């Protein structure tokens, strides 16, 4: 497994407790995002190192850079059709391109535009940006907000193939770590090593409400 992991409790001391943060494993070239699928789609992706087969290029696909947010959504790989958990190593410049083209999924007054303008942007945009409460290993809501990004049209096509560096099956790792959660033994739990992502582009940071 290429994914770097670290004791959850050690990381907890370093992570911000509140605010909007892109918690992720990344370096200068790549970022890891997570998705869950049924076995057929997952096996095709790992074998071929791109998304095809039963993967739909016509539907919006959602990516999450935060491991525990993914575990909350897929029930640690126990939900039907989400048993096959993938760690997708993406080109960082592709991930940044998604965010530069993203429109937030919920309207608020801080956007500085009218609701009608926002609705038009949502219709025209092929990238959706959503902030939700982050979650701890047990699924409890946190004050910190986590990001997920929805892709469609040309962005789904580029994500599915050109933007990928590596696709890993981490389903066994997820099952192993879930046992520690079930046993209420967080001292043993390890999760992917993550830290807040900030861009050199201050305009983008401001757009995303990153601090």
mmCIF file of C-alpha atoms in Angstrom:
data_model
loop_
_atom_site.group_PDB
_atom_site.id
_atom_site.type_symbol
_atom_site.label_atom_id
_atom_site.label_comp_id
_atom_site.label_asym_id
_atom_site.label_seq_id
_atom_site.Cartn_x
_atom_site.Cartn_y
_atom_site.Cartn_z
ATOM 1 C CA UNK A 1 0.000 0.000 0.000
ATOM 2 C CA UNK A 2 1.444 3.341 -1.089
ATOM 3 C CA UNK A 3 -0.814 5.199 1.337
ATOM 4 C CA UNK A 4 1.102 6.586 4.323
ATOM 5 C CA UNK A 5 -0.574 5.875 7.651
ATOM 6 C CA UNK A 6 -0.171 7.111 11.211
ATOM 7 C CA UNK A 7 -1.759 6.494 14.598
ATOM 8 C CA UNK A 8 -5.129 8.255 14.672
ATOM 9 C CA UNK A 9 -4.649 9.589 18.207
ATOM 10 C CA UNK A 10 -1.271 11.126 17.288
ATOM 11 C CA UNK A 11 -2.826 12.904 14.328
ATOM 12 C CA UNK A 12 -5.766 14.090 16.402
ATOM 13 C CA UNK A 13 -3.402 16.276 18.427
ATOM 14 C CA UNK A 14 -2.229 18.029 15.237
ATOM 15 C CA UNK A 15 -5.514 18.491 13.371
ATOM 16 C CA UNK A 16 -7.553 21.714 13.502
ATOM 17 C CA UNK A 17 -10.738 21.331 15.514
ATOM 18 C CA UNK A 18 -12.963 23.796 13.656
ATOM 19 C CA UNK A 19 -13.204 25.795 10.442
ATOM 20 C CA UNK A 20 -13.173 24.811 6.754
ATOM 21 C CA UNK A 21 -10.208 22.565 5.938
ATOM 22 C CA UNK A 22 -9.229 20.261 3.095
ATOM 23 C CA UNK A 23 -7.790 17.459 5.218
ATOM 24 C CA UNK A 24 -5.776 15.264 2.875
ATOM 25 C CA UNK A 25 -2.646 13.269 2.141
ATOM 26 C CA UNK A 26 -0.700 15.214 -0.460
ATOM 27 C CA UNK A 27 2.701 16.401 -1.657
ATOM 28 C CA UNK A 28 3.851 18.839 -4.350
ATOM 29 C CA UNK A 29 2.629 16.585 -7.160
ATOM 30 C CA UNK A 30 -0.330 14.545 -5.950
ATOM 31 C CA UNK A 31 -3.260 14.258 -3.562
ATOM 32 C CA UNK A 32 -5.147 11.170 -2.405
ATOM 33 C CA UNK A 33 -8.945 11.071 -2.688
ATOM 34 C CA UNK A 34 -11.337 8.264 -1.780
ATOM 35 C CA UNK A 35 -14.311 6.559 -3.388
ATOM 36 C CA UNK A 36 -16.294 3.388 -2.693
ATOM 37 C CA UNK A 37 -17.880 1.105 -5.257
ATOM 38 C CA UNK A 38 -19.339 -2.321 -5.780
ATOM 39 C CA UNK A 39 -16.710 -4.969 -6.492
ATOM 40 C CA UNK A 40 -17.006 -5.000 -10.312
ATOM 41 C CA UNK A 41 -16.252 -1.286 -10.740
ATOM 42 C CA UNK A 42 -13.499 -1.336 -8.109
ATOM 43 C CA UNK A 43 -11.729 -4.382 -9.541
ATOM 44 C CA UNK A 44 -11.802 -2.935 -13.059
ATOM 45 C CA UNK A 45 -10.283 0.348 -11.800
ATOM 46 C CA UNK A 46 -7.466 -1.348 -9.873
ATOM 47 C CA UNK A 47 -6.642 -3.775 -12.698
ATOM 48 C CA UNK A 48 -6.661 -1.149 -15.472
ATOM 49 C CA UNK A 49 -5.654 1.924 -13.434
ATOM 50 C CA UNK A 50 -8.503 3.994 -14.817
ATOM 51 C CA UNK A 51 -12.293 4.040 -14.437
ATOM 52 C CA UNK A 52 -14.309 2.167 -17.033
ATOM 53 C CA UNK A 53 -16.437 -0.957 -17.270
ATOM 54 C CA UNK A 54 -19.486 -0.359 -15.084
ATOM 55 C CA UNK A 55 -18.357 3.173 -14.156
ATOM 56 C CA UNK A 56 -20.721 5.780 -15.633
ATOM 57 C CA UNK A 57 -19.095 8.744 -17.357
ATOM 58 C CA UNK A 58 -22.523 10.362 -17.663
ATOM 59 C CA UNK A 59 -23.289 10.697 -13.952
ATOM 60 C CA UNK A 60 -21.773 13.051 -11.398
ATOM 61 C CA UNK A 61 -19.042 11.316 -9.395
ATOM 62 C CA UNK A 62 -18.043 12.538 -5.919
ATOM 63 C CA UNK A 63 -14.522 12.475 -4.526
ATOM 64 C CA UNK A 64 -13.478 12.967 -0.902
ATOM 65 C CA UNK A 65 -9.887 13.783 0.154
ATOM 66 C CA UNK A 66 -10.677 13.095 3.818
ATOM 67 C CA UNK A 67 -10.472 9.414 4.847
ATOM 68 C CA UNK A 68 -12.756 9.545 7.902
ATOM 69 C CA UNK A 69 -15.406 11.497 5.991
ATOM 70 C CA UNK A 70 -15.379 8.661 3.424
ATOM 71 C CA UNK A 71 -15.641 6.088 6.235
ATOM 72 C CA UNK A 72 -18.670 7.915 7.615
ATOM 73 C CA UNK A 73 -20.375 7.838 4.205
ATOM 74 C CA UNK A 74 -19.608 4.212 3.357
ATOM 75 C CA UNK A 75 -19.946 2.797 6.896
ATOM 76 C CA UNK A 76 -16.306 1.666 6.856
ATOM 77 C CA UNK A 77 -17.008 -0.259 3.653
ATOM 78 C CA UNK A 78 -20.049 -2.080 5.045
ATOM 79 C CA UNK A 79 -22.788 -0.319 3.047
ATOM 80 C CA UNK A 80 -24.188 -2.223 0.079
ATOM 81 C CA UNK A 81 -22.470 -1.270 -3.166
ATOM 82 C CA UNK A 82 -19.661 0.524 -1.288
ATOM 83 C CA UNK A 83 -17.643 -2.449 -0.093
ATOM 84 C CA UNK A 84 -14.729 -1.844 -2.461
ATOM 85 C CA UNK A 85 -12.801 1.150 -1.106
ATOM 86 C CA UNK A 86 -10.316 2.922 -3.359
ATOM 87 C CA UNK A 87 -7.509 5.350 -2.613
ATOM 88 C CA UNK A 88 -7.001 7.359 -5.798
ATOM 89 C CA UNK A 89 -3.702 9.205 -6.146
ATOM 90 C CA UNK A 90 -4.532 12.233 -8.301
ATOM 91 C CA UNK A 91 -2.382 14.871 -9.929
ATOM 92 C CA UNK A 92 -2.509 17.854 -7.585
ATOM 93 C CA UNK A 93 -2.847 20.314 -10.466
ATOM 94 C CA UNK A 94 -5.964 18.414 -11.638
ATOM 95 C CA UNK A 95 -7.474 18.614 -8.154
ATOM 96 C CA UNK A 96 -6.739 22.335 -8.089
ATOM 97 C CA UNK A 97 -8.385 22.710 -11.512
ATOM 98 C CA UNK A 98 -11.539 21.075 -10.166
ATOM 99 C CA UNK A 99 -11.697 23.576 -7.303
ATOM 100 C CA UNK A 100 -11.011 26.562 -9.541
ATOM 101 C CA UNK A 101 -14.055 25.569 -11.597
ATOM 102 C CA UNK A 102 -16.272 24.600 -8.667
ATOM 103 C CA UNK A 103 -19.568 26.166 -7.628
ATOM 104 C CA UNK A 104 -20.801 25.642 -4.062
ATOM 105 C CA UNK A 105 -23.810 23.351 -3.793
ATOM 106 C CA UNK A 106 -25.641 25.521 -1.229
ATOM 107 C CA UNK A 107 -26.410 29.216 -1.616
ATOM 108 C CA UNK A 108 -25.374 31.701 1.066
ATOM 109 C CA UNK A 109 -25.208 35.493 1.278
ATOM 110 C CA UNK A 110 -21.409 35.479 1.560
ATOM 111 C CA UNK A 111 -21.095 34.484 -2.104
ATOM 112 C CA UNK A 112 -21.635 38.110 -3.120
ATOM 113 C CA UNK A 113 -24.059 37.187 -5.904
ATOM 114 C CA UNK A 114 -27.822 36.821 -6.115
ATOM 115 C CA UNK A 115 -29.534 33.453 -5.693
ATOM 116 C CA UNK A 116 -30.505 33.581 -9.367
ATOM 117 C CA UNK A 117 -26.891 34.141 -10.453
ATOM 118 C CA UNK A 118 -25.801 31.259 -8.234
ATOM 119 C CA UNK A 119 -28.486 28.972 -9.714
ATOM 120 C CA UNK A 120 -27.243 29.818 -13.214
ATOM 121 C CA UNK A 121 -23.660 29.047 -12.176
ATOM 122 C CA UNK A 122 -24.732 25.677 -10.756
ATOM 123 C CA UNK A 123 -26.494 24.776 -14.012
ATOM 124 C CA UNK A 124 -23.477 25.716 -16.121
ATOM 125 C CA UNK A 125 -20.746 24.328 -13.866
ATOM 126 C CA UNK A 126 -19.416 20.792 -14.162
ATOM 127 C CA UNK A 127 -17.878 20.844 -10.673
ATOM 128 C CA UNK A 128 -19.885 20.970 -7.445
ATOM 129 C CA UNK A 129 -18.291 21.870 -4.123
ATOM 130 C CA UNK A 130 -19.876 20.827 -0.842
ATOM 131 C CA UNK A 131 -18.828 21.479 2.755
ATOM 132 C CA UNK A 132 -20.227 19.105 5.380
ATOM 133 C CA UNK A 133 -19.478 18.381 9.031
ATOM 134 C CA UNK A 134 -16.427 16.172 9.385
ATOM 135 C CA UNK A 135 -16.846 13.029 11.513
ATOM 136 C CA UNK A 136 -14.836 11.058 14.027
ATOM 137 C CA UNK A 137 -14.212 7.289 13.616
ATOM 138 C CA UNK A 138 -17.542 6.494 15.306
ATOM 139 C CA UNK A 139 -19.468 8.730 12.903
ATOM 140 C CA UNK A 140 -20.052 11.590 15.343
ATOM 141 C CA UNK A 141 -20.218 15.093 13.846
ATOM 142 C CA UNK A 142 -17.316 17.477 14.427
ATOM 143 C CA UNK A 143 -17.144 21.267 14.301
ATOM 144 C CA UNK A 144 -14.562 21.058 11.508
ATOM 145 C CA UNK A 145 -16.001 21.111 7.986
ATOM 146 C CA UNK A 146 -14.902 18.587 5.356
ATOM 147 C CA UNK A 147 -14.990 18.993 1.594
ATOM 148 C CA UNK A 148 -16.373 16.758 -1.130
ATOM 149 C CA UNK A 149 -16.266 17.530 -4.826
ATOM 150 C CA UNK A 150 -18.740 16.419 -7.481
ATOM 151 C CA UNK A 151 -17.527 16.073 -11.075
ATOM 152 C CA UNK A 152 -19.474 15.701 -14.300
ATOM 153 C CA UNK A 153 -19.087 16.089 -18.071
ATOM 154 C CA UNK A 154 -15.496 16.810 -19.170
ATOM 155 C CA UNK A 155 -14.247 16.713 -15.570
ATOM 156 C CA UNK A 156 -15.557 13.174 -15.045
ATOM 157 C CA UNK A 157 -13.795 12.125 -18.237
ATOM 158 C CA UNK A 158 -10.440 13.624 -17.243
ATOM 159 C CA UNK A 159 -10.757 12.342 -13.654
ATOM 160 C CA UNK A 160 -11.493 8.812 -14.859
ATOM 161 C CA UNK A 161 -8.257 8.493 -16.816
ATOM 162 C CA UNK A 162 -5.844 11.383 -17.455
ATOM 163 C CA UNK A 163 -5.765 12.816 -13.931
ATOM 164 C CA UNK A 164 -4.949 9.544 -12.141
ATOM 165 C CA UNK A 165 -1.461 8.558 -10.996
ATOM 166 C CA UNK A 166 -2.434 5.396 -9.069
ATOM 167 C CA UNK A 167 -5.567 3.560 -7.919
ATOM 168 C CA UNK A 168 -5.217 1.362 -4.808
ATOM 169 C CA UNK A 169 -7.650 -1.106 -3.298
ATOM 170 C CA UNK A 170 -7.626 -0.350 0.445
ATOM 171 C CA UNK A 171 -10.669 -2.472 1.353
ATOM 172 C CA UNK A 172 -8.690 -4.899 3.569
ATOM 173 C CA UNK A 173 -6.998 -2.015 5.383
ATOM 174 C CA UNK A 174 -10.419 -0.450 6.031
ATOM 175 C CA UNK A 175 -11.794 -3.753 7.417
ATOM 176 C CA UNK A 176 -8.784 -4.162 9.718
ATOM 177 C CA UNK A 177 -9.075 -0.652 11.116
ATOM 178 C CA UNK A 178 -12.842 -0.909 11.520
ATOM 179 C CA UNK A 179 -12.308 -3.719 14.033
ATOM 180 C CA UNK A 180 -10.494 -1.273 16.327
ATOM 181 C CA UNK A 181 -13.428 1.127 16.021
ATOM 182 C CA UNK A 182 -15.922 -1.637 16.819
ATOM 183 C CA UNK A 183 -13.825 -2.618 19.854
ATOM 184 C CA UNK A 184 -13.601 1.017 20.982
ATOM 185 C CA UNK A 185 -9.811 0.705 20.808
ATOM 186 C CA UNK A 186 -8.718 3.972 19.196
ATOM 187 C CA UNK A 187 -5.219 3.569 20.675
ATOM 188 C CA UNK A 188 -4.615 0.940 17.970
ATOM 189 C CA UNK A 189 -6.400 2.722 15.121
ATOM 190 C CA UNK A 190 -4.245 3.975 12.246
ATOM 191 C CA UNK A 191 -5.568 6.199 9.462
ATOM 192 C CA UNK A 192 -3.997 7.794 6.385
ATOM 193 C CA UNK A 193 -1.648 10.593 7.365
ATOM 194 C CA UNK A 194 -3.450 13.868 6.628
ATOM 195 C CA UNK A 195 -2.900 17.582 7.089
ATOM 196 C CA UNK A 196 -4.752 20.719 5.961
ATOM 197 C CA UNK A 197 -4.141 21.710 2.339
ATOM 198 C CA UNK A 198 -3.580 25.368 1.514
ATOM 199 C CA UNK A 199 -2.787 26.665 -1.966
ATOM 200 C CA UNK A 200 -0.252 29.319 -2.928
ATOM 201 C CA UNK A 201 -3.137 30.918 -4.824
ATOM 202 C CA UNK A 202 -4.699 33.189 -2.194
ATOM 203 C CA UNK A 203 -7.717 33.919 -4.409
ATOM 204 C CA UNK A 204 -8.517 30.196 -4.485
ATOM 205 C CA UNK A 205 -8.011 29.882 -0.706
ATOM 206 C CA UNK A 206 -10.402 32.777 -0.203
ATOM 207 C CA UNK A 207 -12.970 31.279 -2.586
ATOM 208 C CA UNK A 208 -12.860 28.031 -0.585
ATOM 209 C CA UNK A 209 -12.946 29.860 2.768
ATOM 210 C CA UNK A 210 -9.674 28.180 3.770
ATOM 211 C CA UNK A 211 -7.701 29.706 6.636
#
